[in-house]
mmCIF file of C-alpha atoms in Angstrom:
data_model
loop_
_atom_site.group_PDB
_atom_site.id
_atom_site.type_symbol
_atom_site.label_atom_id
_atom_site.label_comp_id
_atom_site.label_asym_id
_atom_site.label_seq_id
_atom_site.Cartn_x
_atom_site.Cartn_y
_atom_site.Cartn_z
ATOM 1 C CA MET A 123 12.387 -5.663 -16.017
ATOM 2 C CA VAL A 124 11.182 -3.849 -12.767
ATOM 3 C CA ILE A 125 7.742 -2.227 -12.235
ATOM 4 C CA THR A 126 7.559 1.619 -11.549
ATOM 5 C CA SER A 127 4.079 2.346 -11.598
ATOM 6 C CA VAL A 128 0.759 0.448 -9.538
ATOM 7 C CA ASP A 129 -2.844 2.451 -10.785
ATOM 8 C CA VAL A 130 -5.319 1.094 -8.410
ATOM 9 C CA TYR A 131 -8.709 1.741 -9.265
ATOM 10 C CA LEU A 132 -12.411 1.626 -7.500
ATOM 11 C CA LEU A 133 -14.062 0.985 -10.189
ATOM 12 C CA ASP A 134 -17.976 2.743 -11.116
ATOM 13 C CA CYS A 135 -20.903 -0.037 -12.122
ATOM 14 C CA GLY A 136 -23.311 2.574 -10.238
ATOM 15 C CA THR A 137 -24.086 1.307 -7.294
ATOM 16 C CA THR A 138 -22.500 1.650 -4.174
ATOM 17 C CA SER A 139 -23.747 -2.569 -3.940
ATOM 18 C CA TRP A 140 -20.714 -3.060 -5.980
ATOM 19 C CA ARG A 141 -17.408 -1.114 -6.758
ATOM 20 C CA PRO A 142 -14.945 -3.695 -7.936
ATOM 21 C CA ILE A 143 -11.903 -2.185 -6.904
ATOM 22 C CA VAL A 144 -9.430 -2.824 -10.049
ATOM 23 C CA CYS A 145 -4.940 -2.610 -9.498
ATOM 24 C CA ARG A 146 -2.421 -2.037 -13.035
ATOM 25 C CA VAL A 147 2.041 -3.186 -11.711
ATOM 26 C CA ASN A 148 3.140 -1.042 -14.922
ATOM 27 C CA THR A 149 7.121 -1.853 -16.382
ATOM 28 C CA ASP A 150 10.358 -0.169 -17.124
ATOM 29 C CA GLU A 151 9.540 -2.671 -20.737
ATOM 30 C CA GLY A 152 5.755 -0.577 -20.808
ATOM 31 C CA ILE A 153 3.996 -4.482 -20.113
ATOM 32 C CA SER A 154 1.570 -4.182 -17.569
ATOM 33 C CA GLY A 155 -0.928 -6.120 -14.904
ATOM 34 C CA PHE A 156 -3.851 -6.754 -13.812
ATOM 35 C CA GLY A 157 -5.571 -8.000 -10.356
ATOM 36 C CA GLU A 158 -8.438 -7.613 -8.444
ATOM 37 C CA ALA A 159 -8.737 -7.540 -4.618
ATOM 38 C CA SER A 160 -12.132 -9.637 -4.981
ATOM 39 C CA ILE A 161 -14.248 -7.201 -2.188
ATOM 40 C CA GLY A 162 -16.122 -4.004 -4.385
ATOM 41 C CA PHE A 163 -19.656 -6.201 -2.831
ATOM 42 C CA ASP A 164 -20.803 -4.500 0.533
ATOM 43 C CA SER A 165 -18.246 -3.313 1.768
ATOM 44 C CA GLY A 166 -15.167 -2.781 2.277
ATOM 45 C CA ALA A 167 -14.426 -1.559 -1.758
ATOM 46 C CA PRO A 168 -12.826 1.933 0.114
ATOM 47 C CA ALA A 169 -11.056 -0.222 2.673
ATOM 48 C CA ALA A 170 -8.965 -2.146 0.114
ATOM 49 C CA TYR A 171 -8.624 0.402 -2.534
ATOM 50 C CA ALA A 172 -6.723 2.212 0.557
ATOM 51 C CA MET A 173 -4.354 -1.112 0.849
ATOM 52 C CA ILE A 174 -2.913 -1.124 -2.645
ATOM 53 C CA LYS A 175 -2.545 2.181 -2.596
ATOM 54 C CA ASP A 176 -0.362 2.204 0.799
ATOM 55 C CA ILE A 177 1.739 -1.190 0.290
ATOM 56 C CA ALA A 178 2.605 -0.181 -3.318
ATOM 57 C CA PRO A 179 5.453 1.519 -2.146
ATOM 58 C CA LEU A 180 6.788 -1.980 -1.285
ATOM 59 C CA ILE A 181 6.356 -3.027 -5.112
ATOM 60 C CA ILE A 182 8.563 -0.247 -6.766
ATOM 61 C CA GLY A 183 11.948 -1.044 -8.354
ATOM 62 C CA MET A 184 11.349 -4.763 -7.887
ATOM 63 C CA ASP A 185 11.172 -7.337 -11.475
ATOM 64 C CA PRO A 186 7.803 -8.506 -12.085
ATOM 65 C CA MET A 187 9.043 -11.714 -12.832
ATOM 66 C CA ALA A 188 9.624 -12.368 -8.654
ATOM 67 C CA HIS A 189 6.602 -12.853 -8.060
ATOM 68 C CA GLU A 190 7.733 -15.451 -4.795
ATOM 69 C CA VAL A 191 9.966 -12.690 -3.423
ATOM 70 C CA VAL A 192 7.320 -9.871 -4.171
ATOM 71 C CA PHE A 193 5.130 -11.881 -2.550
ATOM 72 C CA ASP A 194 6.611 -12.289 1.016
ATOM 73 C CA LYS A 195 7.406 -9.318 0.873
ATOM 74 C CA LEU A 196 4.017 -8.036 1.343
ATOM 75 C CA PHE A 197 3.277 -10.174 3.724
ATOM 76 C CA CYS A 198 6.200 -10.570 6.000
ATOM 77 C CA GLN A 199 7.094 -6.409 5.813
ATOM 78 C CA THR A 200 3.302 -5.100 6.233
ATOM 79 C CA PHE A 201 3.094 -6.516 9.937
ATOM 80 C CA TRP A 202 -1.007 -6.363 9.007
ATOM 81 C CA GLY A 203 0.134 -8.888 6.346
ATOM 82 C CA GLN A 204 0.884 -11.871 9.160
ATOM 83 C CA THR A 205 -2.555 -12.365 10.667
ATOM 84 C CA ALA A 206 -4.501 -13.437 6.808
ATOM 85 C CA GLY A 207 -7.068 -10.775 6.641
ATOM 86 C CA VAL A 208 -10.065 -10.248 4.626
ATOM 87 C CA VAL A 209 -8.566 -6.342 3.297
ATOM 88 C CA VAL A 210 -4.388 -6.399 3.053
ATOM 89 C CA MET A 211 -5.111 -10.121 1.887
ATOM 90 C CA GLY A 212 -7.200 -8.455 -1.400
ATOM 91 C CA ALA A 213 -4.630 -5.891 -2.314
ATOM 92 C CA ILE A 214 -1.951 -8.655 -2.091
ATOM 93 C CA SER A 215 -4.236 -10.854 -4.453
ATOM 94 C CA ALA A 216 -4.901 -8.112 -6.548
ATOM 95 C CA ILE A 217 -1.020 -7.528 -6.280
ATOM 96 C CA ASP A 218 0.613 -11.811 -7.436
ATOM 97 C CA THR A 219 -2.017 -11.611 -10.114
ATOM 98 C CA ALA A 220 -1.011 -8.846 -11.427
ATOM 99 C CA LEU A 221 2.135 -9.699 -11.541
ATOM 100 C CA TRP A 222 1.587 -13.505 -13.056
ATOM 101 C CA ASP A 223 -0.335 -10.776 -15.852
ATOM 102 C CA ILE A 224 2.832 -9.730 -16.660
ATOM 103 C CA LYS A 225 4.808 -12.306 -16.557
ATOM 104 C CA GLY A 226 2.519 -14.724 -19.638
ATOM 105 C CA LYS A 227 2.602 -11.736 -21.120
ATOM 106 C CA ALA A 228 6.137 -10.969 -21.945
ATOM 107 C CA LEU A 229 6.716 -14.841 -22.088
ATOM 108 C CA GLY A 230 3.820 -14.006 -24.484
ATOM 109 C CA VAL A 231 2.336 -16.775 -23.687
ATOM 110 C CA PRO A 232 -1.737 -17.599 -21.853
ATOM 111 C CA LEU A 233 -1.816 -18.176 -17.446
ATOM 112 C CA TYR A 234 -2.325 -21.318 -17.575
ATOM 113 C CA ARG A 235 -0.178 -22.896 -19.543
ATOM 114 C CA LEU A 236 2.788 -20.682 -16.374
ATOM 115 C CA LEU A 237 0.793 -23.215 -13.934
ATOM 116 C CA GLY A 238 1.340 -26.339 -15.795
ATOM 117 C CA GLY A 239 -1.154 -26.933 -19.394
ATOM 118 C CA LYS A 240 -4.554 -27.356 -19.119
ATOM 119 C CA PHE A 241 -6.750 -30.273 -18.015
ATOM 120 C CA ARG A 242 -9.435 -29.753 -20.221
ATOM 121 C CA GLU A 243 -10.573 -28.007 -22.923
ATOM 122 C CA GLY A 244 -14.207 -26.397 -21.465
ATOM 123 C CA LEU A 245 -15.537 -26.186 -18.040
ATOM 124 C CA ARG A 246 -17.862 -26.954 -16.603
ATOM 125 C CA CYS A 247 -19.666 -24.435 -14.982
ATOM 126 C CA TYR A 248 -22.925 -23.768 -12.219
ATOM 127 C CA ALA A 249 -25.262 -20.973 -13.079
ATOM 128 C CA SER A 250 -25.034 -18.784 -9.474
ATOM 129 C CA GLN A 251 -26.743 -17.557 -7.835
ATOM 130 C CA LEU A 252 -30.338 -17.488 -8.695
ATOM 131 C CA GLN A 253 -32.276 -16.652 -6.202
ATOM 132 C CA PHE A 254 -30.816 -13.219 -7.659
ATOM 133 C CA GLY A 255 -33.337 -14.462 -10.907
ATOM 134 C CA TRP A 256 -31.604 -14.473 -13.965
ATOM 135 C CA GLY A 257 -31.615 -11.681 -16.069
ATOM 136 C CA TYR A 258 -29.303 -9.473 -17.061
ATOM 137 C CA GLY A 259 -29.243 -8.010 -14.185
ATOM 138 C CA MET A 260 -29.414 -8.580 -10.381
ATOM 139 C CA GLY A 261 -33.071 -9.437 -9.475
ATOM 140 C CA ARG A 262 -35.217 -10.865 -6.743
ATOM 141 C CA ALA A 263 -36.423 -14.020 -7.077
ATOM 142 C CA ALA A 264 -38.517 -14.182 -3.510
ATOM 143 C CA LYS A 265 -41.213 -15.891 -4.857
ATOM 144 C CA THR A 266 -41.072 -19.747 -5.823
ATOM 145 C CA GLU A 267 -42.804 -19.556 -8.852
ATOM 146 C CA GLU A 268 -39.169 -17.132 -9.608
ATOM 147 C CA LEU A 269 -36.951 -19.145 -8.247
ATOM 148 C CA VAL A 270 -38.289 -21.913 -10.475
ATOM 149 C CA GLU A 271 -38.579 -19.972 -13.588
ATOM 150 C CA ALA A 272 -34.216 -18.629 -13.181
ATOM 151 C CA SER A 273 -33.703 -22.305 -13.153
ATOM 152 C CA VAL A 274 -35.828 -22.967 -15.304
ATOM 153 C CA LYS A 275 -34.086 -19.873 -18.094
ATOM 154 C CA ALA A 276 -30.305 -21.318 -16.428
ATOM 155 C CA VAL A 277 -31.428 -25.374 -17.768
ATOM 156 C CA GLU A 278 -32.815 -24.282 -20.718
ATOM 157 C CA GLU A 279 -28.991 -21.730 -21.537
ATOM 158 C CA GLY A 280 -27.699 -25.219 -21.350
ATOM 159 C CA PHE A 281 -26.129 -25.523 -17.501
ATOM 160 C CA ASP A 282 -26.697 -28.634 -16.301
ATOM 161 C CA ALA A 283 -25.941 -27.247 -12.043
ATOM 162 C CA ILE A 284 -27.469 -25.091 -10.355
ATOM 163 C CA LYS A 285 -27.079 -22.703 -7.501
ATOM 164 C CA ILE A 286 -29.558 -20.519 -4.814
ATOM 165 C CA ASN A 287 -30.089 -20.041 -1.989
ATOM 166 C CA PHE A 288 -33.371 -20.803 -0.417
ATOM 167 C CA ILE A 289 -33.338 -18.916 2.310
ATOM 168 C CA THR A 290 -32.367 -15.027 1.164
ATOM 169 C CA PHE A 291 -35.655 -13.562 0.636
ATOM 170 C CA THR A 292 -39.038 -14.144 2.383
ATOM 171 C CA PRO A 293 -41.911 -14.643 -0.325
ATOM 172 C CA ASP A 294 -42.690 -10.506 -0.022
ATOM 173 C CA GLY A 295 -39.210 -9.500 -0.955
ATOM 174 C CA GLY A 296 -38.359 -9.023 2.454
ATOM 175 C CA ARG A 297 -35.245 -11.079 3.869
ATOM 176 C CA VAL A 298 -34.633 -13.912 5.377
ATOM 177 C CA GLY A 299 -32.020 -12.925 8.404
ATOM 178 C CA PHE A 300 -29.504 -15.266 10.606
ATOM 179 C CA LEU A 301 -31.474 -18.710 12.002
ATOM 180 C CA ARG A 302 -29.533 -19.052 15.116
ATOM 181 C CA GLY A 303 -30.908 -22.629 16.840
ATOM 182 C CA PRO A 304 -33.858 -24.242 15.720
ATOM 183 C CA ILE A 305 -35.174 -23.297 12.205
ATOM 184 C CA PRO A 306 -38.865 -22.334 12.809
ATOM 185 C CA TYR A 307 -41.534 -24.178 10.903
ATOM 186 C CA ASP A 308 -42.495 -21.378 8.959
ATOM 187 C CA ILE A 309 -38.768 -21.097 7.608
ATOM 188 C CA GLN A 310 -38.761 -25.062 6.898
ATOM 189 C CA LYS A 311 -41.526 -25.491 5.139
ATOM 190 C CA LEU A 312 -40.067 -22.856 3.185
ATOM 191 C CA ILE A 313 -36.954 -24.282 2.208
ATOM 192 C CA VAL A 314 -38.561 -27.769 1.008
ATOM 193 C CA GLU A 315 -41.449 -26.186 -0.589
ATOM 194 C CA ARG A 316 -38.682 -24.165 -2.554
ATOM 195 C CA LEU A 317 -36.453 -26.724 -3.033
ATOM 196 C CA GLU A 318 -38.846 -29.559 -4.047
ATOM 197 C CA ALA A 319 -40.674 -27.226 -6.498
ATOM 198 C CA VAL A 320 -37.471 -26.478 -7.817
ATOM 199 C CA ARG A 321 -35.670 -29.897 -8.446
ATOM 200 C CA LYS A 322 -39.203 -31.273 -10.086
ATOM 201 C CA ALA A 323 -38.221 -28.320 -12.406
ATOM 202 C CA VAL A 324 -35.293 -29.366 -13.449
ATOM 203 C CA GLY A 325 -35.492 -32.922 -13.187
ATOM 204 C CA GLU A 326 -33.115 -35.587 -12.014
ATOM 205 C CA ARG A 327 -30.292 -34.844 -14.240
ATOM 206 C CA VAL A 328 -29.559 -31.380 -12.858
ATOM 207 C CA ASP A 329 -27.773 -30.515 -9.752
ATOM 208 C CA ILE A 330 -28.056 -28.256 -7.202
ATOM 209 C CA ILE A 331 -25.684 -26.627 -5.242
ATOM 210 C CA VAL A 332 -27.773 -24.599 -1.472
ATOM 211 C CA GLU A 333 -26.244 -21.981 -1.462
ATOM 212 C CA ASN A 334 -25.995 -21.133 2.177
ATOM 213 C CA HIS A 335 -23.875 -18.145 3.090
ATOM 214 C CA ALA A 336 -22.793 -18.477 6.848
ATOM 215 C CA ARG A 337 -27.104 -17.453 7.835
ATOM 216 C CA THR A 338 -27.286 -21.072 10.420
ATOM 217 C CA ASP A 339 -25.205 -21.553 13.674
ATOM 218 C CA ALA A 340 -24.335 -25.386 14.410
ATOM 219 C CA VAL A 341 -28.218 -27.034 15.013
ATOM 220 C CA SER A 342 -29.602 -24.279 12.464
ATOM 221 C CA ALA A 343 -27.217 -26.262 10.399
ATOM 222 C CA VAL A 344 -28.060 -29.279 11.019
ATOM 223 C CA GLU A 345 -31.742 -28.631 10.717
ATOM 224 C CA MET A 346 -31.128 -27.498 7.069
ATOM 225 C CA CYS A 347 -29.087 -30.226 6.477
ATOM 226 C CA ARG A 348 -31.467 -33.203 7.182
ATOM 227 C CA LEU A 349 -34.195 -30.908 5.633
ATOM 228 C CA ILE A 350 -32.315 -30.484 1.871
ATOM 229 C CA GLU A 351 -30.955 -34.583 1.339
ATOM 230 C CA PRO A 352 -33.325 -35.740 0.043
ATOM 231 C CA TYR A 353 -33.381 -33.709 -2.951
ATOM 232 C CA ARG A 354 -30.246 -35.055 -4.208
ATOM 233 C CA ILE A 355 -27.699 -31.810 -3.051
ATOM 234 C CA MET A 356 -24.439 -31.692 -4.757
ATOM 235 C CA TYR A 357 -23.094 -30.187 -2.387
ATOM 236 C CA ILE A 358 -23.533 -27.159 0.842
ATOM 237 C CA GLU A 359 -21.970 -23.783 0.524
ATOM 238 C CA GLU A 360 -20.213 -22.229 3.699
ATOM 239 C CA VAL A 361 -23.237 -23.992 5.859
ATOM 240 C CA ALA A 362 -21.154 -21.504 8.950
ATOM 241 C CA THR A 363 -19.557 -18.882 10.072
ATOM 242 C CA PRO A 364 -15.695 -20.681 8.618
ATOM 243 C CA LEU A 365 -14.387 -19.263 12.337
ATOM 244 C CA CYS A 366 -15.584 -22.021 14.215
ATOM 245 C CA LEU A 367 -13.812 -24.848 12.677
ATOM 246 C CA GLN A 368 -15.747 -27.545 14.991
ATOM 247 C CA THR A 369 -18.767 -25.985 13.595
ATOM 248 C CA PHE A 370 -18.142 -27.670 10.515
ATOM 249 C CA LYS A 371 -16.735 -30.581 12.637
ATOM 250 C CA THR A 372 -19.992 -31.342 14.193
ATOM 251 C CA ILE A 373 -21.637 -30.706 11.132
ATOM 252 C CA ARG A 374 -19.866 -33.059 9.095
ATOM 253 C CA GLN A 375 -20.786 -35.879 11.462
ATOM 254 C CA LYS A 376 -23.667 -35.232 10.933
ATOM 255 C CA THR A 377 -24.629 -35.431 6.921
ATOM 256 C CA ASN A 378 -23.921 -37.159 4.176
ATOM 257 C CA ILE A 379 -23.857 -34.448 1.830
ATOM 258 C CA PRO A 380 -20.816 -32.598 0.927
ATOM 259 C CA LEU A 381 -19.566 -29.511 3.126
ATOM 260 C CA ALA A 382 -17.779 -26.746 0.565
ATOM 261 C CA GLY A 383 -16.458 -23.814 1.821
ATOM 262 C CA GLY A 384 -13.324 -21.310 1.535
ATOM 263 C CA GLU A 385 -14.327 -17.745 -0.050
ATOM 264 C CA ARG A 386 -13.469 -16.568 3.195
ATOM 265 C CA ILE A 387 -10.635 -17.776 4.518
ATOM 266 C CA PHE A 388 -7.676 -15.788 3.810
ATOM 267 C CA SER A 389 -3.710 -17.949 2.919
ATOM 268 C CA ARG A 390 -3.230 -21.373 2.761
ATOM 269 C CA GLN A 391 -2.544 -21.500 5.912
ATOM 270 C CA ASN A 392 -5.629 -20.684 7.085
ATOM 271 C CA TYR A 393 -6.841 -24.067 4.875
ATOM 272 C CA ILE A 394 -4.609 -25.957 7.223
ATOM 273 C CA ASN A 395 -6.569 -28.345 9.776
ATOM 274 C CA TYR A 396 -9.714 -27.915 7.660
ATOM 275 C CA PHE A 397 -7.623 -30.429 5.424
ATOM 276 C CA LYS A 398 -6.769 -32.014 8.523
ATOM 277 C CA GLU A 399 -10.204 -32.519 9.623
ATOM 278 C CA ASP A 400 -11.554 -33.218 6.704
ATOM 279 C CA ALA A 401 -13.922 -30.758 7.324
ATOM 280 C CA ILE A 402 -14.057 -29.484 3.989
ATOM 281 C CA GLN A 403 -15.039 -31.803 0.969
ATOM 282 C CA ILE A 404 -14.447 -29.273 -1.983
ATOM 283 C CA VAL A 405 -12.892 -25.252 -0.478
ATOM 284 C CA GLN A 406 -13.463 -22.465 -2.219
ATOM 285 C CA PRO A 407 -10.422 -19.814 -2.118
ATOM 286 C CA ASP A 408 -11.444 -16.831 -4.092
ATOM 287 C CA ILE A 409 -8.549 -15.447 -5.474
ATOM 288 C CA GLY A 410 -8.935 -11.684 -5.378
ATOM 289 C CA THR A 411 -8.163 -12.632 -1.742
ATOM 290 C CA CYS A 412 -6.202 -15.461 -0.274
ATOM 291 C CA GLY A 413 -4.071 -14.340 -1.993
ATOM 292 C CA GLY A 414 -4.078 -13.796 -5.569
ATOM 293 C CA ILE A 415 -3.476 -16.643 -7.802
ATOM 294 C CA SER A 416 0.349 -17.836 -6.305
ATOM 295 C CA GLU A 417 -1.405 -18.221 -3.153
ATOM 296 C CA ALA A 418 -4.544 -20.590 -4.573
ATOM 297 C CA LYS A 419 -2.633 -22.163 -7.086
ATOM 298 C CA LYS A 420 -1.177 -23.613 -3.475
ATOM 299 C CA ILE A 421 -4.295 -23.759 -1.745
ATOM 300 C CA SER A 422 -5.752 -26.470 -4.597
ATOM 301 C CA ASP A 423 -2.011 -28.520 -4.154
ATOM 302 C CA MET A 424 -2.364 -28.467 -0.764
ATOM 303 C CA ALA A 425 -6.812 -29.745 -1.379
ATOM 304 C CA HIS A 426 -5.637 -31.768 -4.350
ATOM 305 C CA GLY A 427 -2.952 -33.814 -1.090
ATOM 306 C CA PHE A 428 -6.311 -34.638 0.856
ATOM 307 C CA ASP A 429 -8.186 -35.750 -2.410
ATOM 308 C CA THR A 430 -10.894 -32.217 -1.886
ATOM 309 C CA GLY A 431 -11.597 -30.525 -4.816
ATOM 310 C CA VAL A 432 -11.890 -27.220 -6.052
ATOM 311 C CA GLN A 433 -13.901 -24.481 -7.095
ATOM 312 C CA ILE A 434 -12.542 -20.547 -7.472
ATOM 313 C CA HIS A 435 -14.968 -18.630 -5.735
ATOM 314 C CA VAL A 436 -16.092 -16.393 -8.159
ATOM 315 C CA CYS A 437 -17.331 -12.815 -7.938
ATOM 316 C CA GLY A 438 -15.651 -9.711 -9.031
ATOM 317 C CA SER A 439 -15.640 -8.185 -12.491
ATOM 318 C CA PRO A 440 -14.127 -10.037 -15.668
ATOM 319 C CA ILE A 441 -10.436 -9.954 -14.003
ATOM 320 C CA SER A 442 -11.076 -11.973 -11.699
ATOM 321 C CA ILE A 443 -13.462 -14.300 -14.081
ATOM 322 C CA ALA A 444 -9.655 -14.810 -16.530
ATOM 323 C CA ALA A 445 -7.670 -15.738 -13.071
ATOM 324 C CA SER A 446 -10.014 -18.072 -12.246
ATOM 325 C CA LEU A 447 -9.950 -20.024 -15.348
ATOM 326 C CA HIS A 448 -7.084 -20.186 -16.457
ATOM 327 C CA LEU A 449 -6.262 -21.937 -12.980
ATOM 328 C CA GLU A 450 -9.753 -24.031 -12.746
ATOM 329 C CA ALA A 451 -7.777 -25.527 -15.752
ATOM 330 C CA SER A 452 -5.680 -26.257 -14.267
ATOM 331 C CA ILE A 453 -5.421 -28.405 -11.477
ATOM 332 C CA PRO A 454 -6.648 -31.793 -11.870
ATOM 333 C CA ASN A 455 -9.181 -31.343 -8.853
ATOM 334 C CA PHE A 456 -11.166 -28.775 -11.202
ATOM 335 C CA VAL A 457 -14.491 -29.537 -9.430
ATOM 336 C CA ILE A 458 -17.380 -26.651 -11.611
ATOM 337 C CA HIS A 459 -17.486 -23.673 -12.651
ATOM 338 C CA GLU A 460 -19.145 -20.485 -10.741
ATOM 339 C CA HIS A 461 -20.470 -18.366 -12.711
ATOM 340 C CA HIS A 462 -22.554 -15.269 -11.039
ATOM 341 C CA VAL A 463 -25.341 -13.711 -11.486
ATOM 342 C CA ILE A 464 -23.303 -10.902 -12.225
ATOM 343 C CA ASN A 465 -21.693 -11.548 -14.960
ATOM 344 C CA ARG A 466 -24.268 -11.408 -17.724
ATOM 345 C CA SER A 467 -25.323 -8.031 -16.189
ATOM 346 C CA LYS A 468 -23.862 -4.700 -18.908
ATOM 347 C CA MET A 469 -22.332 -2.811 -16.381
ATOM 348 C CA ASN A 470 -19.719 -5.782 -14.898
ATOM 349 C CA ILE A 471 -19.312 -6.960 -18.398
ATOM 350 C CA ASP A 472 -18.296 -3.175 -19.730
ATOM 351 C CA LEU A 473 -14.848 -3.469 -17.249
ATOM 352 C CA GLY A 474 -13.354 -5.438 -19.148
ATOM 353 C CA THR A 475 -11.946 -5.914 -23.399
ATOM 354 C CA HIS A 476 -13.565 -9.681 -23.840
ATOM 355 C CA ASP A 477 -15.908 -10.998 -22.453
ATOM 356 C CA TYR A 478 -15.936 -14.952 -21.665
ATOM 357 C CA GLN A 479 -19.703 -16.865 -21.337
ATOM 358 C CA PRO A 480 -19.931 -19.808 -21.407
ATOM 359 C CA VAL A 481 -21.484 -21.040 -24.262
ATOM 360 C CA ASP A 482 -24.440 -24.348 -23.288
ATOM 361 C CA GLY A 483 -23.335 -24.473 -19.849
ATOM 362 C CA TYR A 484 -18.992 -24.813 -20.336
ATOM 363 C CA CYS A 485 -16.701 -21.876 -19.798
ATOM 364 C CA ALA A 486 -13.759 -22.594 -23.019
ATOM 365 C CA VAL A 487 -10.237 -21.397 -21.254
ATOM 366 C CA PRO A 488 -8.641 -17.508 -22.468
ATOM 367 C CA GLU A 489 -5.629 -18.275 -24.716
ATOM 368 C CA LEU A 490 -4.397 -14.577 -24.791
ATOM 369 C CA PRO A 491 -1.388 -14.388 -23.037
ATOM 370 C CA GLY A 492 -1.719 -13.008 -19.512
ATOM 371 C CA LEU A 493 -4.799 -13.159 -18.019
ATOM 372 C CA GLY A 494 -6.143 -12.503 -21.815
ATOM 373 C CA GLN A 495 -8.424 -10.178 -19.619
ATOM 374 C CA GLU A 496 -7.423 -6.301 -18.786
ATOM 375 C CA LEU A 497 -10.179 -3.039 -18.002
ATOM 376 C CA SER A 498 -11.638 -1.322 -20.832
ATOM 377 C CA GLU A 499 -10.991 2.988 -21.353
ATOM 378 C CA GLN A 500 -13.966 3.815 -20.166
ATOM 379 C CA ALA A 501 -14.015 1.266 -17.003
ATOM 380 C CA MET A 502 -10.636 3.266 -16.366
ATOM 381 C CA ALA A 503 -11.841 6.671 -17.658
ATOM 382 C CA GLY A 504 -15.151 6.071 -15.284
ATOM 383 C CA ALA A 505 -14.269 5.285 -12.653
ATOM 384 C CA LEU A 506 -14.436 6.613 -9.409
ATOM 385 C CA ALA A 507 -11.600 6.885 -8.012
ATOM 386 C CA HIS A 508 -8.016 5.926 -9.471
ATOM 387 C CA GLU A 509 -4.470 6.808 -8.287
ATOM 388 C CA CYS A 510 -0.945 6.113 -9.957
ATOM 389 C CA VAL A 511 1.312 5.314 -7.169
ATOM 390 C CA THR A 512 4.818 5.914 -8.320
ATOM 391 C CA ALA A 513 7.299 5.759 -4.793
#
């Protein structure tokens, strides 16, 4: 079996803020695999689309079962690959995941079996990004009562864990912005008011994860942790920019809240010092940017060696969702699965051939060969851009 072509799709979800990038790797035996570069939200999607097209000729004629050989070629022979930047790693990630999909389909087994088997039948999930509400699309929960409403709705659906960025929006719907230095009193008051109301509404048994999107520096991050610590926080995510390990170490020394991060750390090499310094307690690699299934599995295994938990970052199309479920099922140090509010949106669901939604707060692991997920004909036909690379 050899790779004959690569289709690249820039998908249309009706908004420039959500344009998933998916590739389909095709073979001479008629087996195709799908993979995603998970930078379809905000800016960057067209760059990832172009990068996949640019590097795809390197793999034409190669054995799709030899994913390590393909990965090494893409990493070492693209020059920029060894910088592990998000655009080039996103492209490599998409191709790598597609190869794993092909391997599972060729062997007639679900991906988790190729990764070592299932540690669990169902994956505990958390309802993610409730500052956008908990409806069937991306809304805006700017007022305290709206955050409470979204949180209660998620819990009523069976989730026993939720994640919220309490400082995304001001009460009137504006953006809070980046916090440098001591947090202003009105923002401190807003954080406590919102968190206190949500904790009271959902009760003590529901885990609360605080999202931060690296919107604080070292000073404001430490202050943030002190404000939220009394409310039994499961962990705080992206407490600061991942570019500065020292900042994470400083924050870690001054809080008892576990720190999570990794969606903007690419390749296993960039995780090494975080593990050695115990700077992150829960790592969150994104399969669509860290290097695909191959690299995410290695990062997860490294984390296990340091007694560090793993929660795959999931903010993508149904292709990314399926890939994360397989990997999380197959690792012993799994913590919890991210179910993003965008996953409830019809526009995102319709991109795939299957809809893997949680039931009572738990997701089943796909049992179809490979990923158990493909792009729908509708998604491919309606793509904003499509190109087939043959040489």
